[in-house]
């Protein structure tokens, strides 16, 4: 099948460089686009939105992932156990590890703060 | 990797026995984003049962790093070595705490520390706060 496209000059130069492999490039790009919604990771957005409400130490201690986020974490965890993470999913898992670390620090500090308030 | 449903009463017993702390990295459940999970120490695919003597409380990260493994490579001897078994092994015979780090006292401990990344730099930072909190339950 043949398709005709209007593309900017700069893109044309880049496309000329890959020439023969254009069908594969399109296929990869489509995979990437369609893979995103179900394998995304919304953890940082969720925790930042929570922090934007200036939570109290009690609220920080009570923070748990939303159902959507929990499902993403569980899916990545199961794939990690099966050694089946794609490169992109490995990056998402690492983001989760980092988020878990930051939240863990925040929770421990919130707890220590509450304890010290109690003893004042 | 929990395939069999763990009844709520059984889960409660596991949580209570562990003092709500992960039995591998010692993270108190109060200080994690994800809730702790009931780990089959010997995974079901290796014949492990859903009974108290084969269950341990594990945080999401430890549970993920462990997966269904029951052994791994000892980084010192390169031998395949069984992982630390929270029900059959005494923690104090395998691990010692030095500041926030785990000092391995056995090949099992070395192997488990490596596979579950129990001394990664991030967790050391967290563990010193857990120790400050007094919520950590150090197994005997
Ligand atoms: Zn853990």
Short mmCIF file of C-alpha atoms and ligand atoms in Angstrom, two decimals:
data_model
loop_
_atom_site.label_atom_id
_atom_site.label_comp_id
_atom_site.label_asym_id
_atom_site.label_seq_id
_atom_site.Cartn_x
_atom_site.Cartn_y
_atom_site.Cartn_z
CA UNK A 1 0.00 0.00 0.00
CA UNK A 2 1.16 3.54 -0.74
CA UNK A 3 0.45 6.58 1.41
CA UNK A 4 1.08 10.27 0.76
CA UNK A 5 1.97 12.55 3.65
CA UNK A 6 2.68 16.27 4.11
CA UNK A 7 5.67 16.52 6.44
CA UNK A 8 7.95 19.36 7.55
CA UNK A 9 11.34 19.77 5.86
CA UNK A 10 13.31 18.91 9.01
CA UNK A 11 11.48 15.61 9.44
CA UNK A 12 12.07 14.77 5.79
CA UNK A 13 15.84 15.03 6.32
CA UNK A 14 15.62 12.62 9.26
CA UNK A 15 13.39 10.23 7.33
CA UNK A 16 15.80 10.19 4.38
CA UNK A 17 18.44 8.89 6.76
CA UNK A 18 16.41 5.77 7.66
CA UNK A 19 14.93 5.34 4.18
CA UNK A 20 14.34 1.55 3.83
CA UNK A 21 13.35 0.91 7.45
CA UNK A 22 10.45 3.39 7.50
CA UNK A 23 7.75 0.65 7.78
CA UNK A 24 9.51 -0.83 10.85
CA UNK A 25 9.88 2.63 12.39
CA UNK A 26 6.16 3.24 11.96
CA UNK A 27 5.37 -0.12 13.51
CA UNK A 28 7.62 0.56 16.52
CA UNK A 29 6.10 3.99 17.02
CA UNK A 30 2.59 2.54 16.93
CA UNK A 31 3.52 -0.16 19.47
CA UNK A 32 4.95 2.51 21.71
CA UNK A 33 1.81 4.67 21.41
CA UNK A 34 -0.66 1.88 22.07
CA UNK A 35 1.44 0.34 24.86
CA UNK A 36 1.40 3.47 26.96
CA UNK A 37 -2.09 3.61 28.47
CA UNK A 38 -2.13 0.16 30.08
CA UNK A 39 1.51 0.00 31.14
CA UNK A 40 1.87 3.57 32.44
CA UNK A 41 2.78 4.60 35.95
CA UNK A 42 0.82 7.43 37.52
CA UNK A 43 2.45 7.17 40.96
CA UNK A 44 4.36 10.44 40.98
CA UNK A 45 1.38 12.47 39.76
CA UNK A 46 -0.82 10.86 42.39
CA UNK A 47 1.56 11.50 45.28
CA UNK A 48 2.30 15.07 44.14
CA UNK A 49 -1.41 15.87 43.94
CA UNK A 50 -1.75 14.49 47.46
CA UNK A 51 1.16 16.65 48.66
CA UNK A 52 -0.38 19.74 47.02
CA UNK A 53 -3.09 19.59 49.71
CA UNK A 54 -0.42 19.99 52.44
CA UNK A 55 -1.34 16.80 54.29
CA UNK A 56 -0.94 16.48 58.05
CA UNK A 57 1.50 13.85 59.43
CA UNK A 58 -1.52 11.62 60.18
CA UNK A 59 -2.67 11.92 56.56
CA UNK A 60 0.84 11.11 55.29
CA UNK A 61 0.89 7.95 57.41
CA UNK A 62 -2.50 6.93 56.03
CA UNK A 63 -1.48 7.36 52.37
CA UNK A 64 -2.08 4.27 50.23
CA UNK A 65 -2.09 3.91 46.44
CA UNK A 66 -5.39 4.44 44.60
CA UNK A 67 -6.97 1.35 43.08
CA UNK A 68 -5.65 2.31 39.64
CA UNK A 69 -2.11 2.86 40.90
CA UNK A 70 -2.20 -0.36 42.93
CA UNK A 71 -3.20 -2.27 39.80
CA UNK A 72 -0.25 -0.77 37.90
CA UNK A 73 2.17 -1.66 40.71
CA UNK A 74 0.79 -5.21 40.97
CA UNK A 75 1.08 -5.72 37.22
CA UNK A 76 4.70 -4.54 37.18
CA UNK A 77 5.49 -6.66 40.25
CA UNK A 78 4.05 -9.83 38.70
CA UNK A 79 6.01 -9.24 35.49
CA UNK A 80 9.17 -8.56 37.52
CA UNK A 81 8.73 -11.89 39.33
CA UNK A 82 8.35 -13.65 36.00
CA UNK A 83 11.41 -11.85 34.58
CA UNK A 84 9.12 -10.51 31.87
CA UNK A 85 9.50 -6.73 32.13
CA UNK A 86 10.14 -4.90 28.85
CA UNK A 87 12.80 -2.17 28.88
CA UNK A 88 10.11 0.47 29.24
CA UNK A 89 8.45 -1.43 32.10
CA UNK A 90 11.81 -1.80 33.86
CA UNK A 91 12.00 1.98 33.92
CA UNK A 92 8.46 2.17 35.32
CA UNK A 93 9.35 -0.36 38.02
CA UNK A 94 12.40 1.71 38.95
CA UNK A 95 10.16 4.77 39.23
CA UNK A 96 7.95 2.80 41.61
CA UNK A 97 10.98 1.74 43.70
CA UNK A 98 12.02 5.39 43.97
CA UNK A 99 8.49 6.51 44.87
CA UNK A 100 8.21 3.79 47.53
CA UNK A 101 11.53 5.04 48.97
CA UNK A 102 10.41 8.68 49.10
CA UNK A 103 7.02 7.87 50.61
CA UNK A 104 8.68 5.57 53.13
CA UNK A 105 11.00 8.40 54.24
CA UNK A 106 8.06 10.83 54.46
CA UNK A 107 6.00 8.39 56.52
CA UNK A 108 8.81 7.63 58.96
CA UNK A 109 9.51 11.35 59.40
CA UNK A 110 5.80 12.07 59.89
CA UNK A 111 5.69 9.37 62.58
CA UNK A 112 8.79 10.70 64.35
CA UNK A 113 7.32 14.21 64.24
CA UNK A 114 4.08 13.04 65.85
CA UNK A 115 6.06 11.22 68.54
CA UNK A 116 8.14 14.30 69.35
CA UNK A 117 4.98 16.49 69.51
CA UNK A 118 3.57 14.01 72.01
CA UNK A 119 6.56 14.36 74.29
CA UNK A 120 6.67 18.16 74.29
CA UNK B 1 3.51 -15.15 44.39
CA UNK B 2 0.21 -15.95 46.06
CA UNK B 3 -1.97 -18.20 43.96
CA UNK B 4 -4.11 -19.61 46.76
CA UNK B 5 -6.36 -17.18 48.56
CA UNK B 6 -5.08 -16.50 52.07
CA UNK B 7 -8.09 -16.30 54.44
CA UNK B 8 -8.37 -13.06 56.44
CA UNK B 9 -7.92 -14.83 59.78
CA UNK B 10 -4.71 -16.49 58.58
CA UNK B 11 -3.42 -13.17 57.24
CA UNK B 12 -4.17 -11.56 60.62
CA UNK B 13 -2.11 -14.21 62.40
CA UNK B 14 0.80 -13.71 59.99
CA UNK B 15 0.70 -9.92 60.41
CA UNK B 16 0.49 -10.19 64.19
CA UNK B 17 3.32 -12.73 64.44
CA UNK B 18 5.55 -10.41 62.36
CA UNK B 19 4.65 -7.33 64.42
CA UNK B 20 3.45 -5.80 61.09
CA UNK B 21 7.06 -5.70 59.84
CA UNK B 22 8.44 -7.24 56.66
CA UNK B 23 10.27 -10.37 57.81
CA UNK B 24 13.08 -9.83 55.29
CA UNK B 25 14.00 -6.11 55.32
CA UNK B 26 12.16 -5.36 58.64
CA UNK B 27 10.15 -2.45 57.15
CA UNK B 28 7.13 -1.60 59.35
CA UNK B 29 3.94 -1.68 57.28
CA UNK B 30 3.00 1.78 58.55
CA UNK B 31 5.99 3.21 56.64
CA UNK B 32 5.31 1.80 53.18
CA UNK B 33 3.14 3.00 50.33
CA UNK B 34 1.93 -0.46 49.30
CA UNK B 35 0.53 -2.73 52.00
CA UNK B 36 2.60 -5.75 53.03
CA UNK B 37 1.82 -9.12 51.49
CA UNK B 38 1.66 -12.69 52.71
CA UNK B 39 4.65 -14.49 51.20
CA UNK B 40 4.80 -18.23 50.64
CA UNK B 41 8.36 -18.84 51.93
CA UNK B 42 8.50 -21.96 49.75
CA UNK B 43 6.48 -20.94 46.71
CA UNK B 44 3.44 -23.01 45.82
CA UNK B 45 5.02 -24.09 42.57
CA UNK B 46 7.76 -25.78 44.65
CA UNK B 47 5.16 -27.52 46.83
CA UNK B 48 4.88 -24.88 49.57
CA UNK B 49 1.56 -24.89 51.43
CA UNK B 50 -0.73 -22.08 52.61
CA UNK B 51 -0.15 -22.83 56.28
CA UNK B 52 1.34 -20.69 59.03
CA UNK B 53 4.66 -22.58 58.99
CA UNK B 54 5.19 -21.61 55.34
CA UNK B 55 3.94 -18.02 55.45
CA UNK B 56 5.81 -14.81 56.20
CA UNK B 57 4.95 -11.13 55.99
CA UNK B 58 6.84 -9.35 53.20
CA UNK B 59 6.81 -5.82 51.85
CA UNK B 60 5.97 -5.31 48.18
CA UNK B 61 9.62 -4.84 47.21
CA UNK B 62 11.01 -7.88 49.07
CA UNK B 63 8.14 -10.01 47.79
CA UNK B 64 8.82 -8.89 44.22
CA UNK B 65 12.60 -9.39 44.41
CA UNK B 66 12.09 -12.84 45.93
CA UNK B 67 9.40 -13.95 43.47
CA UNK B 68 9.06 -17.72 43.62
CA UNK B 69 12.79 -18.27 44.29
CA UNK B 70 13.85 -20.54 47.13
CA UNK B 71 17.60 -20.37 46.41
CA UNK B 72 20.12 -18.15 44.67
CA UNK B 73 23.87 -17.76 44.12
CA UNK B 74 26.00 -16.99 47.16
CA UNK B 75 28.06 -13.98 46.00
CA UNK B 76 31.10 -15.20 47.95
CA UNK B 77 31.28 -18.90 47.00
CA UNK B 78 29.23 -18.85 43.76
CA UNK B 79 27.36 -21.88 45.14
CA UNK B 80 23.58 -22.27 44.82
CA UNK B 81 22.35 -21.57 48.34
CA UNK B 82 18.94 -21.72 49.99
CA UNK B 83 17.41 -18.38 50.99
CA UNK B 84 16.81 -17.41 54.61
CA UNK B 85 13.60 -19.12 55.80
CA UNK B 86 11.86 -16.91 58.39
CA UNK B 87 10.06 -19.90 59.95
CA UNK B 88 12.87 -22.47 60.09
CA UNK B 89 15.93 -20.22 60.54
CA UNK B 90 16.64 -18.08 63.59
CA UNK B 91 17.21 -14.50 62.42
CA UNK B 92 19.92 -13.84 65.00
CA UNK B 93 21.94 -16.82 63.79
CA UNK B 94 22.00 -15.39 60.26
CA UNK B 95 21.94 -11.62 60.60
CA UNK B 96 23.31 -8.94 62.81
CA UNK B 97 22.42 -5.25 62.70
CA UNK B 98 25.26 -2.78 62.47
CA UNK B 99 23.83 0.71 62.46
CA UNK B 100 21.17 0.23 59.76
CA UNK B 101 23.00 -2.45 57.76
CA UNK B 102 22.60 -6.22 57.95
CA UNK B 103 25.84 -8.11 58.57
CA UNK B 104 25.48 -11.64 57.16
CA UNK B 105 26.54 -14.44 59.53
CA UNK B 106 25.89 -17.29 57.05
CA UNK B 107 25.87 -18.18 53.37
CA UNK B 108 22.05 -18.04 53.44
CA UNK B 109 22.14 -14.53 54.80
CA UNK B 110 24.67 -13.38 52.17
CA UNK B 111 22.54 -14.90 49.41
CA UNK B 112 19.30 -13.38 50.72
CA UNK B 113 20.85 -9.95 51.23
CA UNK B 114 22.03 -9.95 47.62
CA UNK B 115 18.81 -11.23 46.02
CA UNK B 116 16.48 -9.00 48.05
CA UNK B 117 18.90 -6.04 47.98
CA UNK B 118 18.56 -5.71 51.75
CA UNK B 119 21.55 -3.36 52.10
CA UNK B 120 20.90 -1.03 49.15
CA UNK B 121 21.80 2.56 49.97
CA UNK B 122 18.19 3.78 49.86
CA UNK B 123 16.97 1.20 52.32
CA UNK B 124 19.79 1.97 54.77
CA UNK B 125 18.55 5.55 54.95
CA UNK B 126 15.02 4.32 55.59
CA UNK B 127 16.04 1.65 58.08
CA UNK B 128 17.80 4.08 60.38
CA UNK B 129 14.50 6.01 60.64
CA UNK B 130 12.57 2.76 61.27
CA UNK B 131 15.00 2.03 64.11
CA UNK B 132 14.49 5.54 65.52
CA UNK B 133 10.72 4.98 65.46
CA UNK B 134 10.91 1.94 67.73
CA UNK B 135 8.28 0.23 65.53
CA UNK B 136 10.74 -2.20 64.02
CA UNK B 137 10.52 -5.71 65.36
CA UNK B 138 13.95 -7.32 65.37
CA UNK B 139 13.41 -11.10 65.22
CA UNK B 140 15.24 -13.31 67.71
ZN1 LIG C 1 10.86 -5.96 52.87
#
